[in-house]
Amino acid sequence: MTITLKVNDLAVSAEVAPRTHLADFLREDLLLTGTHIGCEHGVCGACTVLLDGEPVRSCITLAATCAGRDVKSIEGLERDPVMAALREAFSAEHALQCGYCTPGMLVTARDIVLRLPDADEDRIRLELAGNLCRCTGYNGIVRAIRRVLSHRPEVTAPSLPPVTRGTFRQFSLDDAAAPPAAQISAKFTGDGLHETLSIALPPEQVWVALRDPALIASCLPGATITSRDGDRIRGEMLTSLGPIQARFKGDATLTYDDMARTGRIAGSGRDTASGTRMQAEATFRLVGNGPAASTVEIDLTYALKGPLAQLGRGPIVRVFAAELAAMVARNLEARLRGEETPGAGAALHAGGLISHVAWRWLRDLLSRFHVR
Amino acid sequence: MKPAVFSLEQPVSVAQLMQSGEGRIVAGGQSLGPMLNFRVAQPSHVISIAQIREFSLVEETEDAVIIGACVTHAAIADGRVPDIGKGILPAIAQGIAYRAVRNRGTIGGSLCHADPAADWLCTMTALGAAVLTLRPDGGRTIPLTTFVLGPFRNALQPGEIVQAVRVPKASPEARWGYYKACRKPGEFAHAMAAVFLDPARDIHRAVIGAVGGAPIVLEGSDVRIESAERALLQSGLDEIGRIMQLAALRRAMEQAA
């Protein structure tokens, strides 16, 4: 798509792909390499530029959404009086060493000087929290900003207009409950979870089923076995949680102890799109409770490494795993009773499923705690 | 990393939006952006709603402030949006991520993204806020307690979008507290709790965020540590995480005392 915008006071018209972010557009298309890319996910601040006068992360701003707007990169601030004072102060206070973070630091520092003329050292440090520097330990940077704040050039911060008033169309209240689904039953352990599954069938019958990897896989929505060689299984699993999607491909080893009616499955997989790696191990134990009742005790541990682990933080992954476990338990039970399994074979829409589970849990919680 | 290929649509009005095809909605892009770059999200079509003027408005009524979905955290932090009283909204907005993120990130986007550690998710639930949605045949008002279904999941149906969030005004005698534990300011919180006590409106509520699923809501006489302790057992948090949450709740309760 073609966009027209202002970059460093010059009108620019260019062809950009929708997925190109502003930092790449500045660096690769306009050769404005003063904008640095560090983490490329909005954490390090190296790519900070001005968009309509306000600092933004150019690595998580799509260039195509900047049409008609005013972009200023570090190159465009050469004659800016505050930036001139900051450059001098950064030099005098040894506020840089390798210089990688410096363009972003300067843009943020300029914002601090203009927006917070009374900022003390604590406030400066707080405002700098979004710009990482691995060389200086920040002391020189903070001193430089304080120096400029104490001899501030004669400039006033552009005042931002109030948000425009208007009216919204309002519709009737809908606080109806989401459809009920399975509830988390797992207990969270130190590094995984423990699930107990009660099945109203004889243990002999349940053990036969547990010995069938294809059947177990069919109870895990989104999972497919692609090949099997003895106790080694190759397969993949498709999951989604809100906007997050992952397709883990990998292999696992299955071992059984028929005498003790215990088993263990251990495997690892990789989502090629994001490079996330997953390792998981489950041990299970079948106990008979009379002629027509069985209990399966499952202990699951897992480890996620890579982008998904970063975005899906510990507690989220744990709840996700617990909901998966609840799903498998429910499907396995249905399978063993000869019923259709609702989600089997279909791609796992764990989001939907999970949300129902989490919803039910929340509702139960509310009913328990709603006292007023 | 760079995002995978997608097509992009940028409607400038609600009418245009309603003509759009199916796609992943993005407002400020401060949460979806990193997911796209990491390629953990690979939508084939993206619809940017940041240009829709109707979503960037604010309305003040006698008992509430209605904030357009695309109003930024920075606008709220700066007081460019009317407050609900007690300086609550600017105080919360000021603590979200970093200024450069607050300049782009939006209140509607944050609520729809439903990251359990999001400041608005926890605090808006405590304040009794509701989202106003639009869909081709009308819309709905959905309280946050039923809007958020779980991590990154909301109750929106296909073709439905959040146009604004309605936040009830606080009574003059209302008390509130909000505490979050981050290793570094602006990072995802490891623990967060909001307490809102407004006896004139019969509200005694505590909300614990940054858990594995939807926020934990404690009402009435359950606004106490023992109830939170019990509720946290199913939150996906380990013991240290639960202890941190209880500390956050204690501090929020002290602020509101």
PDB file of C-alpha atoms in Angstrom, chain B residues 102-214:
ATOM      1  CA  ARG B 102       0.890   4.912  27.043  1.00  0.00           C
ATOM      2  CA  ASN B 103       0.914   7.282  24.054  1.00  0.00           C
ATOM      3  CA  ARG B 104      -0.298   4.473  21.783  1.00  0.00           C
ATOM      4  CA  GLY B 105      -1.991   1.917  24.021  1.00  0.00           C
ATOM      5  CA  THR B 106      -5.752   2.250  24.460  1.00  0.00           C
ATOM      6  CA  ILE B 107      -8.196   1.444  27.241  1.00  0.00           C
ATOM      7  CA  GLY B 108     -10.496  -0.556  24.961  1.00  0.00           C
ATOM      8  CA  GLY B 109      -7.618  -2.512  23.467  1.00  0.00           C
ATOM      9  CA  SER B 110      -6.274  -3.345  26.889  1.00  0.00           C
ATOM     10  CA  LEU B 111      -9.641  -4.656  28.129  1.00  0.00           C
ATOM     11  CA  CYS B 112     -10.277  -6.710  24.964  1.00  0.00           C
ATOM     12  CA  HIS B 113      -6.776  -8.179  25.006  1.00  0.00           C
ATOM     13  CA  ALA B 114      -7.591  -9.396  28.538  1.00  0.00           C
ATOM     14  CA  ASP B 115      -4.028  -9.977  29.637  1.00  0.00           C
ATOM     15  CA  PRO B 116      -4.468 -11.071  33.264  1.00  0.00           C
ATOM     16  CA  ALA B 117      -1.703  -8.661  34.356  1.00  0.00           C
ATOM     17  CA  ALA B 118      -3.297  -5.605  32.694  1.00  0.00           C
ATOM     18  CA  ASP B 119      -3.882  -2.645  35.027  1.00  0.00           C
ATOM     19  CA  TRP B 120      -7.270  -1.718  33.514  1.00  0.00           C
ATOM     20  CA  LEU B 121      -8.591  -5.256  33.703  1.00  0.00           C
ATOM     21  CA  CYS B 122      -8.036  -5.429  37.454  1.00  0.00           C
ATOM     22  CA  THR B 123      -9.000  -1.857  38.335  1.00  0.00           C
ATOM     23  CA  MET B 124     -12.005  -1.496  35.998  1.00  0.00           C
ATOM     24  CA  THR B 125     -13.418  -4.732  37.435  1.00  0.00           C
ATOM     25  CA  ALA B 126     -13.022  -3.248  40.920  1.00  0.00           C
ATOM     26  CA  LEU B 127     -14.698   0.002  39.856  1.00  0.00           C
ATOM     27  CA  GLY B 128     -17.707  -1.871  38.438  1.00  0.00           C
ATOM     28  CA  ALA B 129     -17.093  -0.756  34.843  1.00  0.00           C
ATOM     29  CA  ALA B 130     -18.839  -2.210  31.807  1.00  0.00           C
ATOM     30  CA  VAL B 131     -17.943  -2.224  28.122  1.00  0.00           C
ATOM     31  CA  LEU B 132     -20.357  -0.854  25.515  1.00  0.00           C
ATOM     32  CA  THR B 133     -20.271  -2.947  22.372  1.00  0.00           C
ATOM     33  CA  LEU B 134     -21.483  -2.443  18.838  1.00  0.00           C
ATOM     34  CA  ARG B 135     -22.555  -5.041  16.332  1.00  0.00           C
ATOM     35  CA  PRO B 136     -24.453  -4.773  13.080  1.00  0.00           C
ATOM     36  CA  ASP B 137     -27.804  -5.295  14.837  1.00  0.00           C
ATOM     37  CA  GLY B 138     -27.163  -2.999  17.811  1.00  0.00           C
ATOM     38  CA  GLY B 139     -24.925  -3.652  20.763  1.00  0.00           C
ATOM     39  CA  ARG B 140     -24.661  -4.686  24.405  1.00  0.00           C
ATOM     40  CA  THR B 141     -23.510  -3.377  27.765  1.00  0.00           C
ATOM     41  CA  ILE B 142     -21.341  -6.101  29.300  1.00  0.00           C
ATOM     42  CA  PRO B 143     -20.027  -5.808  32.883  1.00  0.00           C
ATOM     43  CA  LEU B 144     -16.315  -6.594  33.071  1.00  0.00           C
ATOM     44  CA  THR B 145     -16.986  -9.487  35.439  1.00  0.00           C
ATOM     45  CA  THR B 146     -18.715 -11.332  32.605  1.00  0.00           C
ATOM     46  CA  PHE B 147     -16.765  -9.758  29.728  1.00  0.00           C
ATOM     47  CA  VAL B 148     -13.457 -11.385  30.581  1.00  0.00           C
ATOM     48  CA  LEU B 149     -13.615 -15.143  30.205  1.00  0.00           C
ATOM     49  CA  GLY B 150      -9.993 -16.022  30.783  1.00  0.00           C
ATOM     50  CA  PRO B 151      -6.482 -15.097  29.712  1.00  0.00           C
ATOM     51  CA  PHE B 152      -6.600 -13.288  26.342  1.00  0.00           C
ATOM     52  CA  ARG B 153     -10.276 -14.230  25.955  1.00  0.00           C
ATOM     53  CA  ASN B 154     -13.352 -12.026  26.020  1.00  0.00           C
ATOM     54  CA  ALA B 155     -17.076 -12.470  25.498  1.00  0.00           C
ATOM     55  CA  LEU B 156     -17.234 -10.612  22.153  1.00  0.00           C
ATOM     56  CA  GLN B 157     -18.984 -12.468  19.372  1.00  0.00           C
ATOM     57  CA  PRO B 158     -17.813 -12.411  15.750  1.00  0.00           C
ATOM     58  CA  GLY B 159     -18.603  -9.006  14.251  1.00  0.00           C
ATOM     59  CA  GLU B 160     -18.941  -7.371  17.674  1.00  0.00           C
ATOM     60  CA  ILE B 161     -16.573  -4.645  18.873  1.00  0.00           C
ATOM     61  CA  VAL B 162     -16.055  -2.601  22.037  1.00  0.00           C
ATOM     62  CA  GLN B 163     -16.828   1.074  21.347  1.00  0.00           C
ATOM     63  CA  ALA B 164     -16.323   2.413  24.887  1.00  0.00           C
ATOM     64  CA  VAL B 165     -16.041   1.587  28.565  1.00  0.00           C
ATOM     65  CA  ARG B 166     -18.531   3.023  31.037  1.00  0.00           C
ATOM     66  CA  VAL B 167     -17.008   3.768  34.441  1.00  0.00           C
ATOM     67  CA  PRO B 168     -19.405   4.735  37.266  1.00  0.00           C
ATOM     68  CA  LYS B 169     -18.444   7.855  39.217  1.00  0.00           C
ATOM     69  CA  ALA B 170     -17.224   7.383  42.779  1.00  0.00           C
ATOM     70  CA  SER B 171     -19.086   8.945  45.710  1.00  0.00           C
ATOM     71  CA  PRO B 172     -17.214  11.707  47.551  1.00  0.00           C
ATOM     72  CA  GLU B 173     -16.677   9.386  50.537  1.00  0.00           C
ATOM     73  CA  ALA B 174     -15.427   6.439  48.440  1.00  0.00           C
ATOM     74  CA  ARG B 175     -12.052   4.892  49.364  1.00  0.00           C
ATOM     75  CA  TRP B 176      -9.755   3.021  47.063  1.00  0.00           C
ATOM     76  CA  GLY B 177      -6.359   1.377  46.908  1.00  0.00           C
ATOM     77  CA  TYR B 178      -4.258  -0.173  44.170  1.00  0.00           C
ATOM     78  CA  TYR B 179      -0.957  -1.937  44.567  1.00  0.00           C
ATOM     79  CA  LYS B 180       1.081  -3.904  42.071  1.00  0.00           C
ATOM     80  CA  ALA B 181       4.406  -5.658  42.392  1.00  0.00           C
ATOM     81  CA  CYS B 182       6.762  -5.367  39.412  1.00  0.00           C
ATOM     82  CA  ARG B 183      10.474  -6.150  39.338  1.00  0.00           C
ATOM     83  CA  LYS B 184      10.894  -2.942  37.366  1.00  0.00           C
ATOM     84  CA  PRO B 185       8.343  -0.132  36.883  1.00  0.00           C
ATOM     85  CA  GLY B 186       6.324  -0.737  33.729  1.00  0.00           C
ATOM     86  CA  GLU B 187       6.915  -4.486  33.528  1.00  0.00           C
ATOM     87  CA  PHE B 188       4.164  -7.057  33.715  1.00  0.00           C
ATOM     88  CA  ALA B 189       3.108  -7.241  37.357  1.00  0.00           C
ATOM     89  CA  HIS B 190       3.724 -10.393  39.375  1.00  0.00           C
ATOM     90  CA  ALA B 191       0.951  -9.430  41.755  1.00  0.00           C
ATOM     91  CA  MET B 192      -1.743  -6.759  41.741  1.00  0.00           C
ATOM     92  CA  ALA B 193      -4.767  -5.906  43.816  1.00  0.00           C
ATOM     93  CA  ALA B 194      -7.369  -3.162  43.640  1.00  0.00           C
ATOM     94  CA  VAL B 195      -9.748  -2.324  46.485  1.00  0.00           C
ATOM     95  CA  PHE B 196     -12.782  -0.102  46.027  1.00  0.00           C
ATOM     96  CA  LEU B 197     -15.047   0.799  48.947  1.00  0.00           C
ATOM     97  CA  ASP B 198     -18.019   3.024  48.224  1.00  0.00           C
ATOM     98  CA  PRO B 199     -20.504   2.524  51.079  1.00  0.00           C
ATOM     99  CA  ALA B 200     -22.900   5.123  49.666  1.00  0.00           C
ATOM    100  CA  ARG B 201     -23.335   2.863  46.636  1.00  0.00           C
ATOM    101  CA  ASP B 202     -23.107  -0.343  48.686  1.00  0.00           C
ATOM    102  CA  ILE B 203     -19.843  -1.408  47.051  1.00  0.00           C
ATOM    103  CA  HIS B 204     -17.122  -3.291  48.978  1.00  0.00           C
ATOM    104  CA  ARG B 205     -14.923  -4.979  46.443  1.00  0.00           C
ATOM    105  CA  ALA B 206     -11.394  -6.260  46.047  1.00  0.00           C
ATOM    106  CA  VAL B 207      -9.978  -7.602  42.802  1.00  0.00           C
ATOM    107  CA  ILE B 208      -6.781  -9.595  42.387  1.00  0.00           C
ATOM    108  CA  GLY B 209      -5.169  -9.488  38.947  1.00  0.00           C
ATOM    109  CA  ALA B 210      -2.031 -11.022  37.407  1.00  0.00           C
ATOM    110  CA  VAL B 211      -3.385 -14.508  38.043  1.00  0.00           C
ATOM    111  CA  GLY B 212      -3.652 -17.353  35.516  1.00  0.00           C
ATOM    112  CA  GLY B 213      -7.182 -16.553  34.414  1.00  0.00           C
ATOM    113  CA  ALA B 214      -9.815 -13.863  34.843  1.00  0.00           C
TER     114      ALA B 214
END
